[in-house]
Short mmCIF file of C-alpha atoms and ligand atoms in Angstrom, two decimals:
data_model
loop_
_atom_site.label_atom_id
_atom_site.label_comp_id
_atom_site.label_asym_id
_atom_site.label_seq_id
_atom_site.Cartn_x
_atom_site.Cartn_y
_atom_site.Cartn_z
CA UNK A 19 56.72 -8.38 44.87
CA UNK A 20 57.11 -7.81 41.19
CA UNK A 21 59.36 -10.08 39.17
CA UNK A 22 59.53 -8.18 35.94
CA UNK A 23 63.02 -6.97 34.99
CA UNK A 24 64.60 -3.58 35.41
CA UNK A 25 65.31 -1.86 32.19
CA UNK A 26 68.65 -0.01 31.66
CA UNK A 27 69.78 1.94 28.81
CA UNK A 28 72.99 3.91 27.91
CA UNK A 29 74.44 5.40 24.77
CA UNK A 30 76.75 2.45 24.52
CA UNK A 31 78.44 -0.04 26.83
CA UNK A 32 79.66 2.40 29.48
CA UNK A 33 76.37 2.12 31.39
CA UNK A 34 77.42 -1.47 32.28
CA UNK A 35 79.18 0.34 35.13
CA UNK A 36 75.82 1.14 36.39
CA UNK A 37 74.42 -2.38 35.65
CA UNK A 38 77.23 -3.67 37.73
CA UNK A 39 76.21 -1.66 40.73
CA UNK A 40 72.58 -2.66 40.29
CA UNK A 41 73.72 -6.28 40.33
CA UNK A 42 75.58 -5.87 43.57
CA UNK A 43 72.76 -4.02 45.43
CA UNK A 44 69.88 -5.86 44.14
CA UNK A 45 71.10 -9.60 43.66
CA UNK A 46 67.68 -11.11 42.65
CA UNK A 47 66.61 -8.47 40.06
CA UNK A 48 66.28 -9.63 36.42
CA UNK A 49 67.99 -6.77 34.35
CA UNK A 50 67.60 -5.86 30.54
CA UNK A 51 70.29 -3.72 29.20
CA UNK A 52 70.11 -1.73 26.02
CA UNK A 53 73.24 -0.05 24.73
CA UNK A 54 72.68 2.36 21.67
CA UNK A 55 76.11 1.55 20.22
CA UNK A 56 74.99 2.46 16.70
CA UNK A 57 74.57 6.10 17.76
CA UNK A 58 77.33 6.64 20.33
CA UNK A 59 78.41 9.08 21.63
CA UNK A 60 75.54 10.99 23.03
CA UNK A 61 78.01 13.36 24.77
CA UNK A 62 78.58 15.71 21.76
CA UNK A 63 75.02 15.80 20.55
CA UNK A 64 72.29 18.41 20.95
CA UNK A 65 69.36 18.24 23.56
CA UNK A 66 66.74 17.58 20.92
CA UNK A 67 68.65 14.43 19.49
CA UNK A 68 69.45 13.12 23.02
CA UNK A 69 65.79 13.38 24.00
CA UNK A 70 64.77 11.66 20.77
CA UNK A 71 67.29 8.85 21.17
CA UNK A 72 66.26 8.34 24.92
CA UNK A 73 62.61 8.18 23.89
CA UNK A 74 63.38 5.28 21.54
CA UNK A 75 65.48 3.48 24.06
CA UNK A 76 62.75 3.62 26.56
CA UNK A 77 60.07 2.55 23.92
CA UNK A 78 62.29 -0.55 23.13
CA UNK A 79 62.68 -1.32 26.86
CA UNK A 80 58.89 -1.08 27.21
CA UNK A 81 58.34 -3.99 24.83
CA UNK A 82 60.26 -6.25 27.26
CA UNK A 83 57.69 -5.83 30.06
CA UNK A 84 60.02 -3.94 32.50
CA UNK A 85 59.03 -2.48 35.81
CA UNK A 86 61.35 0.66 36.10
CA UNK A 87 63.75 2.36 33.65
CA UNK A 88 67.26 3.25 34.78
CA UNK A 89 68.93 5.85 32.58
CA UNK A 90 72.69 4.83 33.04
CA UNK A 91 73.92 7.56 30.76
CA UNK A 92 74.91 10.71 32.51
CA UNK A 93 74.30 12.64 29.24
CA UNK A 94 70.88 11.25 28.86
CA UNK A 95 70.00 11.79 32.43
CA UNK A 96 71.30 15.32 32.22
CA UNK A 97 69.47 16.35 29.03
CA UNK A 98 66.37 14.02 28.67
CA UNK A 99 65.21 12.91 32.17
CA UNK A 100 62.37 15.73 32.50
CA UNK A 101 61.14 15.26 28.96
CA UNK A 102 60.88 11.40 29.04
CA UNK A 103 59.19 11.62 32.41
CA UNK A 104 56.48 13.67 31.00
CA UNK A 105 55.76 11.13 28.49
CA UNK A 106 56.17 7.73 30.12
CA UNK A 107 53.97 6.30 32.77
CA UNK A 108 56.66 4.21 34.45
CA UNK A 109 59.19 5.19 37.24
CA UNK A 110 62.27 6.58 35.51
CA UNK A 111 65.53 7.06 37.48
CA UNK A 112 68.62 8.94 36.32
CA UNK A 113 71.99 9.08 37.70
CA UNK A 114 72.46 12.87 38.29
CA UNK A 115 70.49 13.42 41.45
CA UNK A 116 71.88 10.31 43.30
CA UNK A 117 75.36 11.34 42.32
CA UNK A 118 74.83 14.93 43.40
CA UNK A 119 73.40 13.85 46.82
CA UNK A 120 76.42 11.62 47.28
CA UNK A 121 78.80 14.69 46.64
CA UNK A 122 76.81 16.92 48.92
CA UNK A 123 77.24 14.33 51.66
CA UNK A 124 80.88 13.80 51.07
CA UNK A 125 82.23 17.37 50.77
CA UNK A 126 83.82 18.97 53.80
CA UNK A 127 85.01 22.28 52.33
CA UNK A 128 82.01 22.94 50.13
CA UNK A 129 83.78 22.69 46.77
CA UNK A 130 82.73 19.98 44.44
CA UNK A 131 84.13 19.45 41.00
CA UNK A 132 82.13 17.84 38.38
CA UNK A 133 83.57 16.08 35.23
CA UNK A 134 81.47 14.68 32.33
CA UNK A 135 80.88 14.92 28.74
CA UNK A 136 80.46 18.11 26.76
CA UNK A 137 76.62 17.89 26.95
CA UNK A 138 76.48 16.91 30.51
CA UNK A 139 78.76 19.83 31.55
CA UNK A 140 76.88 22.28 29.36
CA UNK A 141 73.40 21.19 30.59
CA UNK A 142 74.48 22.38 34.23
CA UNK A 143 72.44 19.28 35.61
CA UNK A 144 74.86 18.35 38.38
CA UNK A 145 75.42 21.98 39.60
CA UNK A 146 71.65 22.40 39.69
CA UNK A 147 71.02 19.18 41.46
CA UNK A 148 73.73 20.21 44.13
CA UNK A 149 72.35 23.77 44.49
CA UNK A 150 68.85 22.46 45.12
CA UNK A 151 70.23 20.27 48.08
CA UNK A 152 72.61 22.89 49.50
CA UNK A 153 73.04 26.42 48.00
CA UNK A 154 76.21 26.98 50.03
CA UNK A 155 78.14 24.34 48.05
CA UNK A 156 80.35 25.74 45.17
CA UNK A 157 80.81 23.74 41.87
CA UNK A 158 83.10 23.83 39.10
CA UNK A 159 82.55 21.62 36.01
CA UNK A 160 84.98 20.56 33.24
CA UNK A 161 84.26 18.38 30.16
CA UNK A 162 86.87 15.71 29.67
CA UNK A 163 86.15 14.51 26.14
CA UNK A 164 89.27 12.44 25.68
CA UNK A 165 88.43 10.11 28.64
CA UNK A 166 85.93 8.09 26.84
CA UNK A 167 87.97 7.01 23.98
CA UNK A 168 90.94 6.37 26.41
CA UNK A 169 88.81 4.03 28.44
CA UNK A 170 87.41 2.29 25.45
CA UNK A 171 91.06 1.80 24.12
CA UNK A 172 91.81 0.15 27.38
CA UNK A 173 94.39 2.62 28.33
CA UNK A 174 92.90 3.64 31.81
CA UNK A 175 96.16 2.91 33.66
CA UNK A 176 98.73 4.20 31.32
CA UNK A 177 100.83 7.38 31.13
CA UNK A 178 98.53 8.61 28.39
CA UNK A 179 95.56 8.61 30.85
CA UNK A 180 97.59 10.05 33.53
CA UNK A 181 98.81 13.06 31.53
CA UNK A 182 95.38 13.64 30.02
CA UNK A 183 93.84 13.61 33.53
CA UNK A 184 96.54 16.04 34.75
CA UNK A 185 95.71 18.46 31.95
CA UNK A 186 92.03 18.43 32.65
CA UNK A 187 91.76 18.11 36.31
CA UNK A 188 94.62 20.52 37.18
CA UNK A 189 92.43 23.61 37.49
CA UNK A 190 90.02 21.70 39.75
CA UNK A 191 92.93 20.64 42.09
CA UNK A 192 94.23 24.07 42.22
CA UNK A 193 90.79 25.42 43.04
CA UNK A 194 90.63 23.16 45.99
CA UNK A 195 87.82 20.70 45.15
CA UNK A 196 87.72 18.16 48.02
CA UNK A 197 85.14 16.11 46.22
CA UNK A 198 84.92 15.12 42.38
CA UNK A 199 81.81 13.59 40.75
CA UNK A 200 82.68 11.27 38.00
CA UNK A 201 79.78 12.23 35.97
CA UNK A 202 80.12 9.98 32.98
CA UNK A 203 79.58 6.15 32.75
CA UNK A 204 83.24 5.49 31.75
CA UNK A 205 85.14 7.44 34.35
CA UNK A 206 84.90 4.97 37.24
CA UNK A 207 87.60 2.86 35.16
CA UNK A 208 89.88 5.80 35.59
CA UNK A 209 89.46 5.98 39.26
CA UNK A 210 92.99 5.10 40.21
CA UNK A 211 94.44 7.60 37.59
CA UNK A 212 92.21 10.29 38.66
CA UNK A 213 92.96 9.69 42.28
CA UNK A 214 96.77 9.90 41.61
CA UNK A 215 96.24 13.24 40.02
CA UNK A 216 93.81 14.80 42.59
CA UNK A 217 95.53 13.22 45.50
CA UNK A 218 94.34 10.77 48.16
CA UNK A 219 92.18 13.36 50.14
CA UNK A 220 89.76 14.16 47.21
CA UNK A 221 86.81 11.92 47.49
CA UNK A 222 85.69 10.50 44.04
CA UNK A 223 81.83 10.02 43.82
CA UNK A 224 80.65 7.29 41.29
CA UNK A 225 77.01 8.24 40.86
CA UNK A 226 76.25 4.59 40.01
CA UNK A 227 76.41 3.60 43.52
CA UNK A 228 73.86 6.09 44.67
CA UNK A 229 71.75 5.26 41.70
CA UNK A 230 71.60 1.59 42.55
CA UNK A 231 70.61 2.56 46.19
CA UNK A 232 67.87 4.70 44.77
CA UNK A 233 66.57 2.21 42.52
CA UNK A 234 66.30 -0.11 45.48
CA UNK A 235 64.53 2.50 47.64
CA UNK A 236 61.90 3.03 45.02
CA UNK A 237 61.30 -0.64 44.33
CA UNK A 238 60.99 -1.10 48.17
CA UNK A 239 58.69 1.88 48.52
CA UNK A 240 56.43 0.46 45.75
CA UNK A 241 56.52 -3.13 47.01
CA UNK A 242 58.24 -3.99 43.69
CA UNK A 243 61.39 -5.76 44.96
CA UNK A 244 62.09 -9.12 43.64
CA UNK A 245 62.53 -11.25 46.68
CA UNK A 246 62.27 -14.58 45.11
CA UNK A 247 65.99 -15.55 45.98
CA UNK A 248 66.24 -17.11 42.37
CA UNK A 249 69.39 -16.54 40.28
CA UNK A 250 68.47 -13.56 38.03
CA UNK A 251 68.37 -13.40 34.28
CA UNK A 252 70.51 -10.84 32.70
CA UNK A 253 69.81 -9.83 28.98
CA UNK A 254 71.93 -7.62 26.77
CA UNK A 255 70.80 -5.77 23.64
CA UNK A 256 72.81 -3.45 21.28
CA UNK A 257 71.89 -1.40 18.25
CA UNK A 258 75.20 -2.26 16.61
CA UNK A 259 78.09 -4.70 17.24
CA UNK A 260 81.56 -3.48 17.17
CA UNK A 261 84.25 -6.09 16.79
CA UNK A 262 85.21 -5.43 20.38
CA UNK A 263 81.86 -5.15 22.20
CA UNK A 264 82.41 -8.42 24.36
CA UNK A 265 85.89 -7.31 25.42
CA UNK A 266 84.82 -3.68 26.15
CA UNK A 267 81.59 -4.74 27.80
CA UNK A 268 83.33 -7.27 30.02
CA UNK A 269 85.74 -4.60 31.17
CA UNK A 270 82.96 -2.30 32.40
CA UNK A 271 80.90 -5.09 33.85
CA UNK A 272 83.70 -7.10 35.32
CA UNK A 273 82.15 -10.29 33.92
CA UNK A 274 81.69 -12.12 30.77
CA UNK A 275 79.06 -11.08 28.27
CA UNK A 276 78.25 -14.29 26.23
CA UNK A 277 75.51 -13.02 24.12
CA UNK A 278 73.81 -9.77 23.01
CA UNK A 279 70.77 -9.24 20.81
CA UNK A 280 70.54 -6.69 18.06
CA UNK A 281 67.88 -4.02 18.05
CA UNK A 282 67.03 -1.90 15.09
CA UNK A 283 66.49 1.23 17.34
CA UNK A 284 65.26 3.35 14.55
CA UNK A 285 62.01 1.24 14.46
CA UNK A 286 61.03 2.53 17.92
N1 LIG B 327 77.44 7.26 28.54
C1 LIG B 327 77.80 8.70 28.23
C2 LIG B 327 77.68 9.34 29.55
O1 LIG B 327 77.57 8.75 30.69
C3 LIG B 327 79.33 8.70 27.71
C4 LIG B 327 79.50 8.17 26.37
C5 LIG B 327 78.72 9.16 25.31
O2 LIG B 327 79.11 10.23 25.16
O3 LIG B 327 77.68 8.78 24.78
O4 LIG B 327 77.74 10.67 29.52
#
């Protein structure tokens, strides 16, 4: 057994959707969350910058005596996972492989749509992960850049969200995708709107769920699961505080965030 916390990082507060699944699947694990709110968004940045930022996030988390790192950010998982695994001697789990595996399991017609940030789509990470599991599955990817600000604005269930989703997802629907990967931390909050556009038969995959199960599997395999039965401790750190971080964070997490510490991430 290992009582040390799980370290989670994201470009901002969206990764709390992944933390929420970790809390649900691993009820006794202590978790430390770091959101790089000062340098958000990652989704429009270059690979080089995303790797540099991810390294700094992990270096900070390592000062917190963590036992594994979870990269909650789809963009960082897509662009930086291989690079950081080469540098750090700690298990690092990203969201792409678990998300791809869930989609491969779910599809019936072999047509999987992928949506994410520009960087995630450009990296081809999900398409590659799917091809490595089943080369017969076809994929199509679309960057949905306006979804992140729409969710942060709290407009997930509004006509604006619906029209935007219609515009982005129309081609995927026409193509006949029967499964859609929500390849960005923010998109699970648009689940209802996306489902309305795609129709009830299209399966929406939230990679956070498979990721939490993968973390559990890895901890079990290494005998690192916290089985103490004690109420866990959750700590939150951010590199910048916006006026609304509590409000936005609580929306992603579905519970109150009472306190968050400030980290000067450029020092790591
Ligand atoms: N967290 C990012 C992701 O999942 C979305 C926000 C950003 O672009 O930084 O890709």
